Amino acid sequence: MIGAIALGVYALLIGWGLRGNWIGVDNAYLLIALPCLVPVAWYSYGFLKIADTEQDFGLLFSAAGWALVAFGLLIKDSAHRAARAAAQSGVVNAGGDDAPAATVCFVLAAISLLLGALLSWDAWRKENPGSTPVL
């Protein structure tokens, strides 16, 4: 619960900082990528900690999905910095900060997170027969 509150406060501070212009847009992608590492660590720990005969591979897919989100944001950050440096050095039409590799990462992340959720739900359902999850 404390981690969720801390991430919520971090997100609010980043949002307010971007809105209030006391955090530059140059650092936005990097600052947004950092909290994505928390679920990567959490789901990886959960996957490694399970000592059952059947591992919950949904946790592993979820960790990979969040890692892909962070990686995509880092690619966007790198492309943004490269485009900014090119514009400052006088290169005309440097291609902007569009990064197709980041889009691929985000699509793969969405697929991985969806697959992770389905696999984890299936593992939970098998472990708790007759129960219905509370949504």
PDB file of C-alpha atoms in Angstrom:
ATOM      1  CA  MET A   1       0.000   0.000   0.000  1.00  0.00           C
ATOM      2  CA  ILE A   2       2.837   2.369   0.815  1.00  0.00           C
ATOM      3  CA  GLY A   3       4.432   1.677  -2.586  1.00  0.00           C
ATOM      4  CA  ALA A   4       1.178   2.444  -4.398  1.00  0.00           C
ATOM      5  CA  ILE A   5       0.796   5.714  -2.509  1.00  0.00           C
ATOM      6  CA  ALA A   6       4.429   6.633  -3.196  1.00  0.00           C
ATOM      7  CA  LEU A   7       4.002   5.952  -6.919  1.00  0.00           C
ATOM      8  CA  GLY A   8       0.794   7.999  -6.954  1.00  0.00           C
ATOM      9  CA  VAL A   9       2.511  10.945  -5.263  1.00  0.00           C
ATOM     10  CA  TYR A  10       5.456  10.625  -7.673  1.00  0.00           C
ATOM     11  CA  ALA A  11       3.073  10.678 -10.657  1.00  0.00           C
ATOM     12  CA  LEU A  12       1.276  13.745  -9.299  1.00  0.00           C
ATOM     13  CA  LEU A  13       4.547  15.563  -8.707  1.00  0.00           C
ATOM     14  CA  ILE A  14       5.781  14.767 -12.216  1.00  0.00           C
ATOM     15  CA  GLY A  15       2.460  15.877 -13.719  1.00  0.00           C
ATOM     16  CA  TRP A  16       2.418  19.103 -11.739  1.00  0.00           C
ATOM     17  CA  GLY A  17       6.089  19.691 -12.532  1.00  0.00           C
ATOM     18  CA  LEU A  18       5.496  19.320 -16.247  1.00  0.00           C
ATOM     19  CA  ARG A  19       2.372  21.475 -16.101  1.00  0.00           C
ATOM     20  CA  GLY A  20       4.086  24.131 -14.003  1.00  0.00           C
ATOM     21  CA  ASN A  21       7.231  24.102 -16.171  1.00  0.00           C
ATOM     22  CA  TRP A  22       9.571  23.364 -13.270  1.00  0.00           C
ATOM     23  CA  ILE A  23      10.363  20.011 -14.855  1.00  0.00           C
ATOM     24  CA  GLY A  24      11.523  20.339 -18.425  1.00  0.00           C
ATOM     25  CA  VAL A  25      10.054  18.299 -21.238  1.00  0.00           C
ATOM     26  CA  ASP A  26      13.597  17.104 -21.985  1.00  0.00           C
ATOM     27  CA  ASN A  27      13.491  14.930 -18.867  1.00  0.00           C
ATOM     28  CA  ALA A  28       9.863  13.806 -19.106  1.00  0.00           C
ATOM     29  CA  TYR A  29      10.351  10.423 -20.773  1.00  0.00           C
ATOM     30  CA  LEU A  30      13.152   9.480 -18.402  1.00  0.00           C
ATOM     31  CA  LEU A  31      11.189  10.515 -15.313  1.00  0.00           C
ATOM     32  CA  ILE A  32       8.125   8.596 -16.498  1.00  0.00           C
ATOM     33  CA  ALA A  33      10.222   5.482 -17.257  1.00  0.00           C
ATOM     34  CA  LEU A  34      11.628   5.225 -13.715  1.00  0.00           C
ATOM     35  CA  PRO A  35       8.416   4.084 -11.962  1.00  0.00           C
ATOM     36  CA  CYS A  36       7.992   1.338 -14.571  1.00  0.00           C
ATOM     37  CA  LEU A  37      10.942  -0.424 -12.971  1.00  0.00           C
ATOM     38  CA  VAL A  38       8.993  -0.928  -9.722  1.00  0.00           C
ATOM     39  CA  PRO A  39       6.523  -3.459 -11.191  1.00  0.00           C
ATOM     40  CA  VAL A  40       9.404  -5.138 -13.040  1.00  0.00           C
ATOM     41  CA  ALA A  41      11.126  -5.785  -9.714  1.00  0.00           C
ATOM     42  CA  TRP A  42       7.872  -6.684  -7.937  1.00  0.00           C
ATOM     43  CA  TYR A  43       6.643  -9.199 -10.516  1.00  0.00           C
ATOM     44  CA  SER A  44      10.121 -10.694 -10.946  1.00  0.00           C
ATOM     45  CA  TYR A  45      10.399 -11.173  -7.197  1.00  0.00           C
ATOM     46  CA  GLY A  46       6.942 -12.772  -7.127  1.00  0.00           C
ATOM     47  CA  PHE A  47       7.857 -15.120  -9.961  1.00  0.00           C
ATOM     48  CA  LEU A  48      11.141 -16.175  -8.349  1.00  0.00           C
ATOM     49  CA  LYS A  49       9.635 -16.539  -4.878  1.00  0.00           C
ATOM     50  CA  ILE A  50       6.952 -19.048  -5.884  1.00  0.00           C
ATOM     51  CA  ALA A  51       8.107 -22.535  -4.917  1.00  0.00           C
ATOM     52  CA  ASP A  52       5.057 -24.369  -6.270  1.00  0.00           C
ATOM     53  CA  THR A  53       5.307 -27.044  -8.895  1.00  0.00           C
ATOM     54  CA  GLU A  54       3.576 -24.711 -11.358  1.00  0.00           C
ATOM     55  CA  GLN A  55       5.132 -21.290 -11.768  1.00  0.00           C
ATOM     56  CA  ASP A  56       2.907 -18.324 -12.526  1.00  0.00           C
ATOM     57  CA  PHE A  57       4.392 -17.294 -15.857  1.00  0.00           C
ATOM     58  CA  GLY A  58       1.882 -14.446 -15.938  1.00  0.00           C
ATOM     59  CA  LEU A  59       4.126 -12.640 -13.461  1.00  0.00           C
ATOM     60  CA  LEU A  60       7.080 -13.110 -15.779  1.00  0.00           C
ATOM     61  CA  PHE A  61       5.132 -11.772 -18.777  1.00  0.00           C
ATOM     62  CA  SER A  62       3.926  -8.815 -16.688  1.00  0.00           C
ATOM     63  CA  ALA A  63       7.498  -8.019 -15.639  1.00  0.00           C
ATOM     64  CA  ALA A  64       8.605  -8.219 -19.276  1.00  0.00           C
ATOM     65  CA  GLY A  65       5.729  -5.944 -20.302  1.00  0.00           C
ATOM     66  CA  TRP A  66       6.680  -3.254 -17.810  1.00  0.00           C
ATOM     67  CA  ALA A  67      10.338  -3.588 -18.821  1.00  0.00           C
ATOM     68  CA  LEU A  68       9.295  -3.022 -22.436  1.00  0.00           C
ATOM     69  CA  VAL A  69       7.323   0.081 -21.412  1.00  0.00           C
ATOM     70  CA  ALA A  70      10.401   1.454 -19.625  1.00  0.00           C
ATOM     71  CA  PHE A  71      12.626   0.557 -22.582  1.00  0.00           C
ATOM     72  CA  GLY A  72      10.224   2.235 -25.027  1.00  0.00           C
ATOM     73  CA  LEU A  73      10.222   5.391 -22.932  1.00  0.00           C
ATOM     74  CA  LEU A  74      14.025   5.368 -22.817  1.00  0.00           C
ATOM     75  CA  ILE A  75      14.099   5.019 -26.615  1.00  0.00           C
ATOM     76  CA  LYS A  76      11.709   7.992 -26.890  1.00  0.00           C
ATOM     77  CA  ASP A  77      13.956   9.943 -24.510  1.00  0.00           C
ATOM     78  CA  SER A  78      17.009   9.163 -26.607  1.00  0.00           C
ATOM     79  CA  ALA A  79      15.244  10.094 -29.864  1.00  0.00           C
ATOM     80  CA  HIS A  80      13.987  13.342 -28.319  1.00  0.00           C
ATOM     81  CA  ARG A  81      17.476  14.277 -27.130  1.00  0.00           C
ATOM     82  CA  ALA A  82      19.001  13.423 -30.538  1.00  0.00           C
ATOM     83  CA  ALA A  83      16.390  15.496 -32.385  1.00  0.00           C
ATOM     84  CA  ARG A  84      16.943  18.399 -30.012  1.00  0.00           C
ATOM     85  CA  ALA A  85      20.730  18.223 -30.456  1.00  0.00           C
ATOM     86  CA  ALA A  86      20.330  18.079 -34.250  1.00  0.00           C
ATOM     87  CA  ALA A  87      18.014  21.085 -34.219  1.00  0.00           C
ATOM     88  CA  GLN A  88      20.462  23.047 -32.054  1.00  0.00           C
ATOM     89  CA  SER A  89      23.338  22.241 -34.395  1.00  0.00           C
ATOM     90  CA  GLY A  90      21.354  23.593 -37.339  1.00  0.00           C
ATOM     91  CA  VAL A  91      20.318  20.362 -39.039  1.00  0.00           C
ATOM     92  CA  VAL A  92      17.088  21.035 -40.885  1.00  0.00           C
ATOM     93  CA  ASN A  93      14.382  18.358 -40.939  1.00  0.00           C
ATOM     94  CA  ALA A  94      16.200  15.973 -38.607  1.00  0.00           C
ATOM     95  CA  GLY A  95      13.174  13.675 -38.449  1.00  0.00           C
ATOM     96  CA  GLY A  96      11.789  14.867 -35.120  1.00  0.00           C
ATOM     97  CA  ASP A  97      11.686  12.633 -32.090  1.00  0.00           C
ATOM     98  CA  ASP A  98       9.632   9.905 -33.747  1.00  0.00           C
ATOM     99  CA  ALA A  99      10.983   6.501 -32.762  1.00  0.00           C
ATOM    100  CA  PRO A 100       9.385   3.494 -34.483  1.00  0.00           C
ATOM    101  CA  ALA A 101      11.344   1.167 -32.172  1.00  0.00           C
ATOM    102  CA  ALA A 102       9.544   2.723 -29.206  1.00  0.00           C
ATOM    103  CA  THR A 103       6.188   2.036 -30.842  1.00  0.00           C
ATOM    104  CA  VAL A 104       7.198  -1.593 -31.327  1.00  0.00           C
ATOM    105  CA  CYS A 105       8.183  -1.764 -27.643  1.00  0.00           C
ATOM    106  CA  PHE A 106       4.824  -0.309 -26.578  1.00  0.00           C
ATOM    107  CA  VAL A 107       2.844  -2.745 -28.751  1.00  0.00           C
ATOM    108  CA  LEU A 108       4.865  -5.706 -27.452  1.00  0.00           C
ATOM    109  CA  ALA A 109       4.424  -4.377 -23.911  1.00  0.00           C
ATOM    110  CA  ALA A 110       0.647  -4.234 -24.306  1.00  0.00           C
ATOM    111  CA  ILE A 111       0.582  -7.793 -25.631  1.00  0.00           C
ATOM    112  CA  SER A 112       2.878  -9.007 -22.861  1.00  0.00           C
ATOM    113  CA  LEU A 113       0.852  -7.295 -20.135  1.00  0.00           C
ATOM    114  CA  LEU A 114      -2.402  -8.705 -21.501  1.00  0.00           C
ATOM    115  CA  LEU A 115      -0.928 -12.187 -21.772  1.00  0.00           C
ATOM    116  CA  GLY A 116       0.521 -11.849 -18.266  1.00  0.00           C
ATOM    117  CA  ALA A 117      -2.851 -10.858 -16.861  1.00  0.00           C
ATOM    118  CA  LEU A 118      -4.572 -13.791 -18.562  1.00  0.00           C
ATOM    119  CA  LEU A 119      -1.944 -16.294 -17.413  1.00  0.00           C
ATOM    120  CA  SER A 120      -2.000 -14.985 -13.841  1.00  0.00           C
ATOM    121  CA  TRP A 121      -5.791 -15.094 -13.777  1.00  0.00           C
ATOM    122  CA  ASP A 122      -5.710 -18.670 -15.059  1.00  0.00           C
ATOM    123  CA  ALA A 123      -3.127 -19.648 -12.419  1.00  0.00           C
ATOM    124  CA  TRP A 124      -5.237 -18.015  -9.698  1.00  0.00           C
ATOM    125  CA  ARG A 125      -8.361 -19.778 -10.974  1.00  0.00           C
ATOM    126  CA  LYS A 126      -6.623 -23.165 -10.898  1.00  0.00           C
ATOM    127  CA  GLU A 127      -5.263 -22.527  -7.406  1.00  0.00           C
ATOM    128  CA  ASN A 128      -8.645 -21.380  -6.047  1.00  0.00           C
ATOM    129  CA  PRO A 129     -11.322 -23.534  -7.663  1.00  0.00           C
ATOM    130  CA  GLY A 130     -14.872 -22.367  -7.048  1.00  0.00           C
ATOM    131  CA  SER A 131     -13.798 -18.838  -6.101  1.00  0.00           C
ATOM    132  CA  THR A 132     -14.689 -15.747  -8.033  1.00  0.00           C
ATOM    133  CA  PRO A 133     -12.244 -12.856  -8.155  1.00  0.00           C
ATOM    134  CA  VAL A 134     -13.347  -9.560  -6.690  1.00  0.00           C
ATOM    135  CA  LEU A 135     -13.046  -6.860  -9.337  1.00  0.00           C
TER     136      LEU A 135
END
